[in-house]
PDB file of C-alpha atoms in Angstrom:
ATOM      1  CA  GLY A   1      44.376  19.770  92.567  1.00 64.00           C
ATOM      2  CA  GLN A   2      40.946  19.417  93.569  1.00 70.00           C
ATOM      3  CA  GLN A   3      39.127  22.925  94.474  1.00 83.00           C
ATOM      4  CA  VAL A   4      36.117  23.209  96.560  1.00 90.00           C
ATOM      5  CA  MET A   5      34.258  26.419  95.568  1.00 93.00           C
ATOM      6  CA  GLN A   6      31.509  27.977  97.419  1.00 96.00           C
ATOM      7  CA  ILE A   7      29.184  30.538  96.587  1.00 96.00           C
ATOM      8  CA  PRO A   8      28.215  33.503  97.590  1.00 97.00           C
ATOM      9  CA  GLN A   9      31.438  34.630  99.726  1.00 94.00           C
ATOM     10  CA  TYR A  10      29.188  36.888 101.652  1.00 96.00           C
ATOM     11  CA  GLN A  11      25.174  36.957 102.244  1.00 97.00           C
ATOM     12  CA  HIS A  12      23.505  39.551 104.276  1.00 97.00           C
ATOM     13  CA  VAL A  13      19.750  38.984 105.113  1.00 98.00           C
ATOM     14  CA  GLN A  14      17.026  40.311 106.927  1.00 98.00           C
ATOM     15  CA  GLU A  15      15.544  38.277 109.830  1.00 98.00           C
ATOM     16  CA  GLY A  16      12.837  35.669 108.808  1.00 98.00           C
ATOM     17  CA  GLU A  17      14.361  35.594 105.125  1.00 98.00           C
ATOM     18  CA  ASP A  18      15.641  32.739 103.689  1.00 98.00           C
ATOM     19  CA  PHE A  19      19.452  31.771 102.884  1.00 98.00           C
ATOM     20  CA  THR A  20      21.200  29.312 100.802  1.00 98.00           C
ATOM     21  CA  THR A  21      24.762  28.580 100.141  1.00 98.00           C
ATOM     22  CA  TYR A  22      26.209  26.713  97.167  1.00 98.00           C
ATOM     23  CA  CYS A  23      29.261  24.271  97.078  1.00 97.00           C
ATOM     24  CA  ASN A  24      31.011  22.765  93.975  1.00 96.00           C
ATOM     25  CA  SER A  25      33.696  20.452  93.593  1.00 94.00           C
ATOM     26  CA  SER A  26      36.002  19.749  90.993  1.00 89.00           C
ATOM     27  CA  THR A  27      35.671  16.425  91.223  1.00 90.00           C
ATOM     28  CA  THR A  28      33.256  13.698  92.459  1.00 92.00           C
ATOM     29  CA  LEU A  29      33.219  13.599  96.286  1.00 92.00           C
ATOM     30  CA  SER A  30      32.780  10.316  98.197  1.00 91.00           C
ATOM     31  CA  ASN A  31      30.981  12.399 100.971  1.00 93.00           C
ATOM     32  CA  ILE A  32      30.574  16.248 101.708  1.00 96.00           C
ATOM     33  CA  GLN A  33      30.686  17.681 105.337  1.00 97.00           C
ATOM     34  CA  TRP A  34      29.052  20.999 106.517  1.00 98.00           C
ATOM     35  CA  TYR A  35      30.586  23.047 109.202  1.00 98.00           C
ATOM     36  CA  LYS A  36      29.306  26.319 111.037  1.00 98.00           C
ATOM     37  CA  GLN A  37      31.977  28.803 112.519  1.00 97.00           C
ATOM     38  CA  ARG A  38      30.222  31.584 114.686  1.00 96.00           C
ATOM     39  CA  PRO A  39      32.173  34.861 114.586  1.00 94.00           C
ATOM     40  CA  GLY A  40      35.232  34.549 117.014  1.00 92.00           C
ATOM     41  CA  GLY A  41      34.455  30.509 117.364  1.00 94.00           C
ATOM     42  CA  HIS A  42      35.868  27.552 115.729  1.00 96.00           C
ATOM     43  CA  PRO A  43      34.101  25.386 113.163  1.00 97.00           C
ATOM     44  CA  VAL A  44      31.587  23.000 114.407  1.00 97.00           C
ATOM     45  CA  PHE A  45      30.459  19.833 112.131  1.00 96.00           C
ATOM     46  CA  LEU A  46      26.670  19.930 111.265  1.00 98.00           C
ATOM     47  CA  ILE A  47      26.251  17.514 108.775  1.00 97.00           C
ATOM     48  CA  GLN A  48      27.652  14.754 106.301  1.00 96.00           C
ATOM     49  CA  LEU A  49      26.274  13.766 103.061  1.00 97.00           C
ATOM     50  CA  VAL A  50      27.202  10.500 101.461  1.00 95.00           C
ATOM     51  CA  LYS A  51      24.465   9.210  99.149  1.00 96.00           C
ATOM     52  CA  SER A  52      23.784  10.824  95.659  1.00 96.00           C
ATOM     53  CA  GLY A  53      20.821  13.029  95.744  1.00 97.00           C
ATOM     54  CA  GLU A  54      20.644  12.888  99.308  1.00 97.00           C
ATOM     55  CA  VAL A  55      18.355  15.337 101.409  1.00 98.00           C
ATOM     56  CA  LYS A  56      18.755  16.020 105.235  1.00 98.00           C
ATOM     57  CA  LYS A  57      17.171  18.370 107.486  1.00 98.00           C
ATOM     58  CA  GLN A  58      18.048  19.739 110.702  1.00 97.00           C
ATOM     59  CA  LYS A  59      15.375  21.956 112.063  1.00 97.00           C
ATOM     60  CA  ARG A  60      15.111  25.006 109.729  1.00 98.00           C
ATOM     61  CA  LEU A  61      18.372  23.557 107.774  1.00 98.00           C
ATOM     62  CA  THR A  62      18.131  21.379 104.791  1.00 98.00           C
ATOM     63  CA  PHE A  63      21.315  19.988 103.249  1.00 98.00           C
ATOM     64  CA  GLN A  64      21.456  18.316  99.720  1.00 98.00           C
ATOM     65  CA  PHE A  65      23.985  16.609  97.896  1.00 98.00           C
ATOM     66  CA  GLY A  66      23.874  16.630  94.313  1.00 97.00           C
ATOM     67  CA  GLU A  67      22.985  13.614  91.950  1.00 96.00           C
ATOM     68  CA  ALA A  68      26.501  13.676  90.437  1.00 95.00           C
ATOM     69  CA  LYS A  69      28.164  14.092  93.843  1.00 95.00           C
ATOM     70  CA  LYS A  70      30.036  17.136  92.779  1.00 95.00           C
ATOM     71  CA  ASN A  71      27.904  19.992  94.136  1.00 96.00           C
ATOM     72  CA  SER A  72      25.667  20.475  97.467  1.00 98.00           C
ATOM     73  CA  SER A  73      23.725  23.025  99.004  1.00 98.00           C
ATOM     74  CA  LEU A  74      22.740  24.431 102.361  1.00 98.00           C
ATOM     75  CA  HIS A  75      19.256  26.038 102.944  1.00 98.00           C
ATOM     76  CA  ILE A  76      18.255  27.845 105.957  1.00 98.00           C
ATOM     77  CA  THR A  77      14.519  28.763 106.122  1.00 98.00           C
ATOM     78  CA  ALA A  78      13.329  32.171 108.177  1.00 98.00           C
ATOM     79  CA  THR A  79      16.790  32.858 109.018  1.00 98.00           C
ATOM     80  CA  GLN A  80      17.216  33.913 112.763  1.00 98.00           C
ATOM     81  CA  THR A  81      19.951  36.019 114.507  1.00 97.00           C
ATOM     82  CA  THR A  82      21.738  32.747 115.970  1.00 97.00           C
ATOM     83  CA  ASP A  83      22.420  31.584 112.234  1.00 98.00           C
ATOM     84  CA  VAL A  84      25.175  34.302 111.717  1.00 98.00           C
ATOM     85  CA  GLY A  85      28.485  32.734 110.946  1.00 97.00           C
ATOM     86  CA  THR A  86      30.403  31.235 108.436  1.00 97.00           C
ATOM     87  CA  TYR A  87      29.328  28.070 106.664  1.00 98.00           C
ATOM     88  CA  PHE A  88      31.794  25.819 104.976  1.00 97.00           C
ATOM     89  CA  CYS A  89      31.600  22.617 102.986  1.00 97.00           C
ATOM     90  CA  ALA A  90      34.268  20.168 102.813  1.00 95.00           C
ATOM     91  CA  GLY A  91      35.138  17.186 100.994  1.00 92.00           C
ATOM     92  CA  PRO A  92      37.823  14.320 100.986  1.00 88.00           C
ATOM     93  CA  ASP A  93      40.928  15.283  98.670  1.00 78.00           C
ATOM     94  CA  SER A  94      40.738  13.331  95.240  1.00 70.00           C
ATOM     95  CA  GLY A  95      44.545  14.257  94.681  1.00 66.00           C
ATOM     96  CA  GLY A  96      45.682  10.996  96.142  1.00 62.00           C
ATOM     97  CA  SER A  97      45.490  11.670  99.897  1.00 67.00           C
ATOM     98  CA  ASN A  98      42.748   9.729 101.959  1.00 71.00           C
ATOM     99  CA  TYR A  99      43.336  11.770 104.981  1.00 72.00           C
ATOM    100  CA  LYS A 100      42.909  15.660 103.755  1.00 83.00           C
ATOM    101  CA  LEU A 101      39.767  17.332 103.736  1.00 88.00           C
ATOM    102  CA  THR A 102      39.635  20.282 101.674  1.00 90.00           C
ATOM    103  CA  PHE A 103      37.392  23.277 102.657  1.00 92.00           C
ATOM    104  CA  GLY A 104      35.765  25.783 100.640  1.00 93.00           C
ATOM    105  CA  LYS A 105      36.533  29.305 101.456  1.00 93.00           C
ATOM    106  CA  GLY A 106      32.868  29.544 103.079  1.00 95.00           C
ATOM    107  CA  THR A 107      29.990  31.850 103.169  1.00 97.00           C
ATOM    108  CA  LEU A 108      29.651  34.447 105.509  1.00 96.00           C
ATOM    109  CA  LEU A 109      25.886  34.860 106.787  1.00 98.00           C
ATOM    110  CA  THR A 110      24.742  37.923 108.365  1.00 98.00           C
ATOM    111  CA  VAL A 111      21.398  38.647 109.792  1.00 97.00           C
ATOM    112  CA  ASN A 112      19.750  41.914 110.270  1.00 95.00           C
ATOM    113  CA  PRO A 113      17.262  41.931 113.302  1.00 93.00           C
TER     114      PRO A 113
ATOM    115  CA  GLU B   1      32.091  21.765 123.934  1.00 55.00           C
ATOM    116  CA  THR B   2      35.339  20.971 126.003  1.00 72.00           C
ATOM    117  CA  GLY B   3      36.226  17.472 123.655  1.00 95.00           C
ATOM    118  CA  VAL B   4      39.280  19.396 122.147  1.00 98.00           C
ATOM    119  CA  THR B   5      41.303  21.892 124.184  1.00 97.00           C
ATOM    120  CA  GLN B   6      44.093  24.116 123.156  1.00 98.00           C
ATOM    121  CA  THR B   7      46.434  26.213 124.570  1.00 98.00           C
ATOM    122  CA  PRO B   8      47.516  28.808 124.741  1.00 98.00           C
ATOM    123  CA  ARG B   9      44.218  30.742 123.454  1.00 97.00           C
ATOM    124  CA  HIS B  10      46.593  33.629 122.347  1.00 97.00           C
ATOM    125  CA  LEU B  11      50.181  34.045 121.672  1.00 97.00           C
ATOM    126  CA  VAL B  12      52.308  36.647 120.835  1.00 96.00           C
ATOM    127  CA  MET B  13      55.861  36.011 119.912  1.00 94.00           C
ATOM    128  CA  GLY B  14      58.492  37.668 118.402  1.00 92.00           C
ATOM    129  CA  MET B  15      60.541  36.352 115.186  1.00 91.00           C
ATOM    130  CA  THR B  16      63.441  34.799 117.001  1.00 90.00           C
ATOM    131  CA  ASN B  17      61.132  33.144 119.813  1.00 90.00           C
ATOM    132  CA  LYS B  18      60.579  29.358 120.231  1.00 95.00           C
ATOM    133  CA  LYS B  19      56.997  28.592 121.545  1.00 96.00           C
ATOM    134  CA  SER B  20      54.597  25.420 121.398  1.00 97.00           C
ATOM    135  CA  LEU B  21      51.179  25.173 120.873  1.00 98.00           C
ATOM    136  CA  LYS B  22      49.372  22.294 122.593  1.00 98.00           C
ATOM    137  CA  CYS B  23      46.185  20.546 121.643  1.00 98.00           C
ATOM    138  CA  GLU B  24      44.199  17.694 123.972  1.00 98.00           C
ATOM    139  CA  GLN B  25      41.485  15.851 122.544  1.00 97.00           C
ATOM    140  CA  HIS B  26      39.113  13.789 125.303  1.00 96.00           C
ATOM    141  CA  LEU B  27      36.784  12.039 122.668  1.00 96.00           C
ATOM    142  CA  GLY B  28      39.003   8.902 122.412  1.00 95.00           C
ATOM    143  CA  HIS B  29      39.725   9.706 118.682  1.00 95.00           C
ATOM    144  CA  ASN B  30      42.753   8.384 116.870  1.00 94.00           C
ATOM    145  CA  ALA B  31      43.402  11.107 114.553  1.00 94.00           C
ATOM    146  CA  MET B  32      44.369  14.759 115.255  1.00 95.00           C
ATOM    147  CA  TYR B  33      45.210  17.655 112.702  1.00 95.00           C
ATOM    148  CA  TRP B  34      46.469  21.066 112.807  1.00 97.00           C
ATOM    149  CA  TYR B  35      45.019  23.956 110.526  1.00 97.00           C
ATOM    150  CA  LYS B  36      45.919  27.404 109.871  1.00 97.00           C
ATOM    151  CA  GLN B  37      43.104  30.034 109.219  1.00 96.00           C
ATOM    152  CA  SER B  38      43.770  33.341 107.966  1.00 93.00           C
ATOM    153  CA  ALA B  39      41.696  36.007 107.280  1.00 83.00           C
ATOM    154  CA  LYS B  40      41.254  35.627 103.518  1.00 72.00           C
ATOM    155  CA  LYS B  41      42.170  31.922 102.942  1.00 77.00           C
ATOM    156  CA  PRO B  42      40.142  28.843 103.807  1.00 78.00           C
ATOM    157  CA  LEU B  43      40.970  26.683 106.426  1.00 91.00           C
ATOM    158  CA  GLU B  44      44.678  25.081 105.631  1.00 92.00           C
ATOM    159  CA  LEU B  45      45.394  21.828 106.462  1.00 92.00           C
ATOM    160  CA  MET B  46      48.848  21.385 107.931  1.00 95.00           C
ATOM    161  CA  PHE B  47      49.445  18.185 109.455  1.00 95.00           C
ATOM    162  CA  VAL B  48      47.391  14.868 110.175  1.00 93.00           C
ATOM    163  CA  TYR B  49      48.563  12.525 112.358  1.00 94.00           C
ATOM    164  CA  ASN B  50      46.772   8.917 112.697  1.00 90.00           C
ATOM    165  CA  PHE B  51      47.456   6.635 115.264  1.00 89.00           C
ATOM    166  CA  LYS B  52      50.346   8.792 116.228  1.00 88.00           C
ATOM    167  CA  GLU B  53      51.745   8.368 112.937  1.00 89.00           C
ATOM    168  CA  GLN B  54      52.158  11.630 110.444  1.00 88.00           C
ATOM    169  CA  THR B  55      50.208  10.585 107.484  1.00 85.00           C
ATOM    170  CA  GLU B  56      49.995  14.171 106.042  1.00 83.00           C
ATOM    171  CA  ASN B  57      52.297  17.084 106.004  1.00 85.00           C
ATOM    172  CA  ASN B  58      50.844  19.943 103.231  1.00 84.00           C
ATOM    173  CA  SER B  59      54.029  21.119 102.127  1.00 88.00           C
ATOM    174  CA  VAL B  60      54.601  23.035 105.607  1.00 94.00           C
ATOM    175  CA  PRO B  61      57.804  25.170 106.361  1.00 94.00           C
ATOM    176  CA  SER B  62      59.921  23.573 108.646  1.00 94.00           C
ATOM    177  CA  ARG B  63      59.811  26.626 111.190  1.00 96.00           C
ATOM    178  CA  PHE B  64      56.439  24.612 112.168  1.00 97.00           C
ATOM    179  CA  SER B  65      57.175  21.168 113.851  1.00 96.00           C
ATOM    180  CA  PRO B  66      54.415  18.964 115.134  1.00 97.00           C
ATOM    181  CA  GLU B  67      54.931  16.177 117.679  1.00 97.00           C
ATOM    182  CA  CYS B  68      52.212  13.710 118.481  1.00 96.00           C
ATOM    183  CA  PRO B  69      53.425  11.591 121.868  1.00 95.00           C
ATOM    184  CA  ASN B  70      49.957   9.869 121.727  1.00 94.00           C
ATOM    185  CA  SER B  71      46.565   9.663 120.319  1.00 92.00           C
ATOM    186  CA  SER B  72      45.217  12.285 123.029  1.00 96.00           C
ATOM    187  CA  HIS B  73      47.957  15.202 122.420  1.00 97.00           C
ATOM    188  CA  LEU B  74      49.165  17.225 119.816  1.00 98.00           C
ATOM    189  CA  PHE B  75      51.919  19.992 119.980  1.00 98.00           C
ATOM    190  CA  LEU B  76      53.099  22.556 117.433  1.00 98.00           C
ATOM    191  CA  HIS B  77      56.548  23.591 117.935  1.00 97.00           C
ATOM    192  CA  LEU B  78      57.141  27.040 116.621  1.00 97.00           C
ATOM    193  CA  HIS B  79      60.550  28.610 115.773  1.00 94.00           C
ATOM    194  CA  THR B  80      61.795  31.677 113.802  1.00 94.00           C
ATOM    195  CA  LEU B  81      58.370  32.478 112.312  1.00 94.00           C
ATOM    196  CA  GLN B  82      57.897  34.967 110.065  1.00 94.00           C
ATOM    197  CA  PRO B  83      54.853  37.976 110.338  1.00 94.00           C
ATOM    198  CA  GLU B  84      52.784  36.237 107.736  1.00 93.00           C
ATOM    199  CA  ASP B  85      52.486  33.264 110.099  1.00 95.00           C
ATOM    200  CA  SER B  86      50.092  35.344 112.229  1.00 96.00           C
ATOM    201  CA  ALA B  87      47.072  33.606 112.140  1.00 96.00           C
ATOM    202  CA  LEU B  88      44.112  31.237 114.004  1.00 97.00           C
ATOM    203  CA  TYR B  89      45.748  27.382 114.481  1.00 98.00           C
ATOM    204  CA  LEU B  90      43.306  25.155 114.903  1.00 98.00           C
ATOM    205  CA  CYS B  91      43.525  21.770 116.106  1.00 98.00           C
ATOM    206  CA  ALA B  92      40.916  18.832 115.529  1.00 97.00           C
ATOM    207  CA  SER B  93      40.628  15.440 115.804  1.00 96.00           C
ATOM    208  CA  SER B  94      38.314  12.399 114.248  1.00 94.00           C
ATOM    209  CA  GLN B  95      37.524   8.907 115.100  1.00 92.00           C
ATOM    210  CA  ASP B  96      39.977   7.979 112.040  1.00 85.00           C
ATOM    211  CA  GLY B  97      42.574   9.775 109.819  1.00 76.00           C
ATOM    212  CA  LEU B  98      40.394   8.956 106.879  1.00 77.00           C
ATOM    213  CA  ALA B  99      38.681  11.870 105.084  1.00 77.00           C
ATOM    214  CA  ASP B 100      35.404  10.509 105.430  1.00 82.00           C
ATOM    215  CA  TYR B 101      35.046  11.478 109.448  1.00 88.00           C
ATOM    216  CA  GLU B 102      33.680  14.523 110.750  1.00 92.00           C
ATOM    217  CA  GLN B 103      36.425  16.435 112.633  1.00 95.00           C
ATOM    218  CA  TYR B 104      36.004  18.156 115.956  1.00 96.00           C
ATOM    219  CA  PHE B 105      37.602  21.239 116.067  1.00 97.00           C
ATOM    220  CA  GLY B 106      39.203  23.185 119.517  1.00 97.00           C
ATOM    221  CA  PRO B 107      38.824  26.576 119.905  1.00 97.00           C
ATOM    222  CA  GLY B 108      42.279  28.078 118.408  1.00 97.00           C
ATOM    223  CA  THR B 109      45.520  29.781 119.184  1.00 98.00           C
ATOM    224  CA  ARG B 110      45.367  33.230 117.663  1.00 97.00           C
ATOM    225  CA  LEU B 111      49.024  33.617 116.901  1.00 97.00           C
ATOM    226  CA  THR B 112      50.496  37.216 116.138  1.00 96.00           C
ATOM    227  CA  VAL B 113      54.284  37.250 115.335  1.00 95.00           C
ATOM    228  CA  THR B 114      55.776  40.532 115.729  1.00 93.00           C
TER     229      THR B 114
END
């Protein structure tokens, strides 16, 4: 079945440092979504990328979708303590279901003030 | 963020109990989902309902029984659970059940099975 893998699993940074998490799919994706889950919270939708090579920015967050539409990355510039949480990528299942979103295991980001 | 609400927020139940989780969405969406999130596993999709019809059952044991009376409400009926079923159960909704649409999650129910 389809796999969505994220690396690293954990990342600890000093406040002000940059952070990047990578997402790789075993199959080509029609789109990829990113979510953030704060500690003790629930996943919150951040963004969706659809086009090959697409780059989108949200303030200090930059999202990229690979040319082959099999990988994606999230880069945070100058992290702040408010960036703490787990970042998940998710893509539509390619195993025959149009209704299933497959989530990666997530990258837990901690920020030392 | 009160678009999707879940009750109760915390639940402790014995293995012989029967309980139900409730989810309500106020976003006018047509699809609703149940996910299970445990400590060391990614978000696991359990069920998908699209326009009140179940479109996905991700090989979930029969001790979990979903019910979707309308597009705004979703229930998860629980009976004879096992300790390994302890987890955070998240409800979500989206405009449509196709996986192309972003999902809005509720705060979750933290379930402990004793």
